[in-house]
Amino acid sequence: MPGIPEVDVPSTEPFRLAELSLSLTEGRGGYRISLKDIDVTGVSNFTVRDLTVGEAGAFSLDVDIPLLSLVADYSSSGVLIMIPASGRGTLHGELGRVRTQLRGALSVRGADRADRAGRQHVHVDRLLVDLKVGDVSMRIDRAPGENFIIAQATNMLLRTSGHLVLDAMMPELRLKLADVFLGIANNIFAKVSVDQLLRD
């Protein structure tokens, strides 16, 4: 991803989520998958739907992201279709029609914090993210030598239980998206003075 070269904003992709582990089936010896090195792309391709700025710099920004793509290393353990089901490989996920609401606070840096040219800049001080995902699709590619039947059974399970993986990811996904959008906004605002914003 190229970032936003017009204002020298570097790429934010992919960004990485921490490891997670979850059960896809219940009971003793339930089937579990663990994910690590979870790379997410697609966040830069967003469209702003609405922006509201209130008192004291509070703002709300509604953003649509058509598609977030996930790639992660996975390993599995437990019992599936009544046989031991350990395995490993790559998980691929797609989160479609992601509706994101960003809520935060803006401030104008005072003269004592102006840049070397004496210009003042808007700064996003904090940012919270809430998101709703319209479509969830996940599948695995087994590593060489891994059991084909177990991989197929896991993919059947993911077709109906992909939301469980998303639910486990959601808390950190919100935090990471907040970090990404905070970085994008403040990188842009650092290049554009308050005077330029008011003039444009």
Coordinates of C-alpha atoms in Angstrom, one line a residue:
M1 CA 0.0 0.0 0.0
P2 CA 1.4 3.4 -1.0
G3 CA -0.1 5.5 1.9
I4 CA -1.0 9.1 0.9
P5 CA 2.0 10.4 -1.0
E6 CA 0.4 13.8 -1.6
V7 CA 0.9 14.7 2.1
D8 CA 3.8 12.3 2.8
V9 CA 1.7 10.0 4.9
P10 CA 3.3 6.5 5.0
S11 CA 1.5 3.2 4.5
T12 CA -0.3 1.8 7.6
E13 CA -0.7 -1.7 6.1
P14 CA -0.6 -4.4 6.9
F15 CA -1.1 -4.0 10.6
R16 CA -0.8 -7.0 12.9
L17 CA -3.1 -8.4 15.6
A18 CA -1.8 -10.3 18.6
E19 CA -2.1 -14.1 18.9
L20 CA -5.5 -15.5 19.9
S21 CA -6.9 -19.0 20.7
L22 CA -10.5 -20.1 20.7
S23 CA -12.8 -23.1 20.7
L24 CA -14.9 -23.9 17.7
T25 CA -16.7 -26.8 19.4
E26 CA -17.7 -27.3 23.0
G27 CA -17.1 -30.1 25.4
R28 CA -14.1 -32.0 26.6
G29 CA -11.5 -32.2 23.9
G30 CA -13.2 -29.5 22.0
Y31 CA -11.7 -28.4 18.7
R32 CA -9.5 -25.4 19.2
I33 CA -7.6 -23.2 16.8
S34 CA -4.8 -20.8 17.6
L35 CA -3.8 -17.9 15.3
K36 CA -0.6 -15.9 15.3
D37 CA 1.0 -13.3 13.0
I38 CA -2.5 -12.0 12.0
D39 CA -1.9 -9.4 9.3
V40 CA -4.8 -7.1 8.3
T41 CA -5.1 -5.1 5.0
G42 CA -7.8 -3.0 3.4
V43 CA -8.2 -0.3 6.1
S44 CA -6.7 2.4 3.8
N45 CA -9.5 1.9 1.3
F46 CA -12.2 3.8 3.2
T47 CA -15.0 6.2 2.4
V48 CA -16.2 8.9 4.8
R49 CA -20.0 8.9 5.1
D50 CA -20.6 11.5 7.8
L51 CA -18.6 13.9 10.0
T52 CA -20.1 15.7 13.0
V53 CA -18.1 18.2 15.1
G54 CA -19.6 19.3 18.4
E55 CA -18.6 21.4 21.3
A56 CA -15.1 21.3 22.9
G57 CA -13.7 19.6 19.8
A58 CA -15.7 16.4 20.2
F59 CA -16.4 14.7 16.9
S60 CA -18.0 11.7 15.3
L61 CA -16.8 10.2 12.0
D62 CA -18.7 7.5 10.1
V63 CA -16.5 5.5 7.7
D64 CA -17.2 2.6 5.3
I65 CA -14.5 0.0 4.6
P66 CA -15.5 -2.3 1.7
L67 CA -13.2 -5.2 2.7
L68 CA -10.7 -6.1 5.4
S69 CA -8.5 -9.1 4.5
L70 CA -6.9 -11.3 7.2
V71 CA -4.0 -13.7 6.8
A72 CA -2.7 -15.7 9.8
D73 CA -0.7 -18.7 10.7
Y74 CA -3.0 -21.3 12.4
S75 CA -2.6 -24.4 14.4
S76 CA -5.4 -26.7 15.7
S77 CA -5.9 -29.3 18.4
G78 CA -8.6 -31.4 19.9
V79 CA -11.2 -33.7 18.4
L80 CA -13.2 -33.1 15.2
I81 CA -15.6 -35.6 13.6
M82 CA -14.6 -37.9 16.4
I83 CA -10.9 -38.1 15.5
P84 CA -7.8 -36.2 16.8
A85 CA -7.5 -33.1 14.7
S86 CA -4.2 -31.4 15.2
G87 CA -3.0 -29.5 12.2
R88 CA -1.4 -26.2 10.9
G89 CA -1.5 -24.0 7.9
T90 CA -2.7 -20.5 6.9
L91 CA -6.0 -18.9 7.7
H92 CA -7.5 -16.5 5.2
G93 CA -10.4 -14.2 6.2
E94 CA -12.5 -11.5 4.6
L95 CA -14.6 -9.0 6.5
G96 CA -17.0 -7.3 4.1
R97 CA -19.1 -4.2 4.4
V98 CA -17.4 -2.9 7.5
R99 CA -19.2 0.2 9.0
T100 CA -17.0 2.1 11.4
Q101 CA -17.8 4.9 13.7
L102 CA -14.9 6.9 15.1
R103 CA -15.5 9.1 18.1
G104 CA -12.9 11.4 19.6
A105 CA -11.7 14.8 20.5
L106 CA -9.8 17.5 18.5
S107 CA -7.6 20.3 19.8
V108 CA -5.7 23.1 18.3
R109 CA -2.1 23.2 19.5
G110 CA -1.4 26.5 21.1
A111 CA 1.3 29.0 20.1
D112 CA 3.7 27.4 22.5
R113 CA 3.4 24.1 20.6
A114 CA 3.4 25.6 17.1
D115 CA 5.8 24.3 14.5
R116 CA 9.1 26.1 13.6
A117 CA 7.3 28.3 11.1
G118 CA 4.9 29.5 13.8
R119 CA 1.9 27.6 12.3
Q120 CA -0.7 25.9 14.5
H121 CA -2.1 22.5 13.8
V122 CA -5.2 20.5 14.6
H123 CA -4.5 17.4 16.7
V124 CA -6.7 14.3 17.4
D125 CA -6.2 13.7 21.1
R126 CA -8.2 10.5 21.5
L127 CA -10.1 8.1 19.3
L128 CA -12.5 5.3 20.0
V129 CA -13.8 2.9 17.3
D130 CA -17.0 0.9 17.0
L131 CA -17.6 -1.3 14.0
K132 CA -20.2 -3.6 12.5
V133 CA -19.2 -6.2 9.9
G134 CA -21.7 -7.2 7.3
D135 CA -20.1 -10.3 5.9
V136 CA -17.6 -12.8 7.4
S137 CA -15.8 -15.4 5.3
M138 CA -12.9 -17.6 6.5
R139 CA -11.1 -20.6 5.3
I140 CA -7.8 -22.4 5.9
D141 CA -5.1 -23.8 3.6
R142 CA -3.4 -26.8 5.2
A143 CA 0.3 -26.9 5.4
P144 CA 2.1 -29.6 3.3
G145 CA 1.6 -33.0 4.8
E146 CA -1.4 -32.1 6.9
N147 CA -4.6 -34.1 6.9
F148 CA -6.8 -33.2 3.9
I149 CA -10.0 -34.4 5.6
I150 CA -9.4 -32.5 8.8
A151 CA -8.7 -29.3 6.7
Q152 CA -12.0 -29.8 4.8
A153 CA -13.9 -30.4 8.0
T154 CA -12.4 -27.3 9.5
N155 CA -13.4 -25.2 6.5
M156 CA -17.0 -26.5 6.8
L157 CA -16.9 -25.5 10.5
L158 CA -15.6 -22.0 9.7
R159 CA -18.3 -21.5 7.1
T160 CA -20.8 -21.6 10.0
S161 CA -18.6 -20.4 12.9
G162 CA -16.5 -17.7 11.3
H163 CA -18.2 -15.1 13.5
L164 CA -16.7 -16.8 16.6
V165 CA -13.2 -16.0 15.2
L166 CA -14.3 -12.4 14.5
D167 CA -15.8 -12.1 18.0
A168 CA -12.5 -13.1 19.5
M169 CA -10.6 -10.6 17.4
M170 CA -13.0 -7.7 17.8
P171 CA -11.6 -6.1 21.0
E172 CA -8.1 -5.8 19.6
L173 CA -9.3 -5.0 16.1
R174 CA -11.1 -2.0 17.5
L175 CA -8.0 -0.8 19.3
K176 CA -5.8 -1.4 16.2
L177 CA -8.2 0.5 13.9
A178 CA -8.2 3.4 16.4
D179 CA -4.4 3.5 16.3
V180 CA -4.4 3.3 12.5
F181 CA -6.9 6.1 12.0
L182 CA -5.4 8.2 14.7
G183 CA -2.0 7.9 13.0
I184 CA -3.5 8.8 9.6
A185 CA -5.4 11.8 10.9
N186 CA -2.4 13.3 12.9
N187 CA 0.0 12.6 10.0
I188 CA -2.3 14.6 7.7
F189 CA -2.9 17.4 10.3
A190 CA 0.8 17.7 10.9
K191 CA 1.3 18.6 7.3
V192 CA -1.6 21.1 7.1
S193 CA -1.9 24.2 9.3
V194 CA -5.1 25.5 10.8
D195 CA -4.8 28.6 8.5
Q196 CA -4.7 26.2 5.4
L197 CA -7.7 24.2 6.7
L198 CA -9.8 27.4 7.2
R199 CA -8.7 28.8 3.8
D200 CA -9.5 25.6 2.0

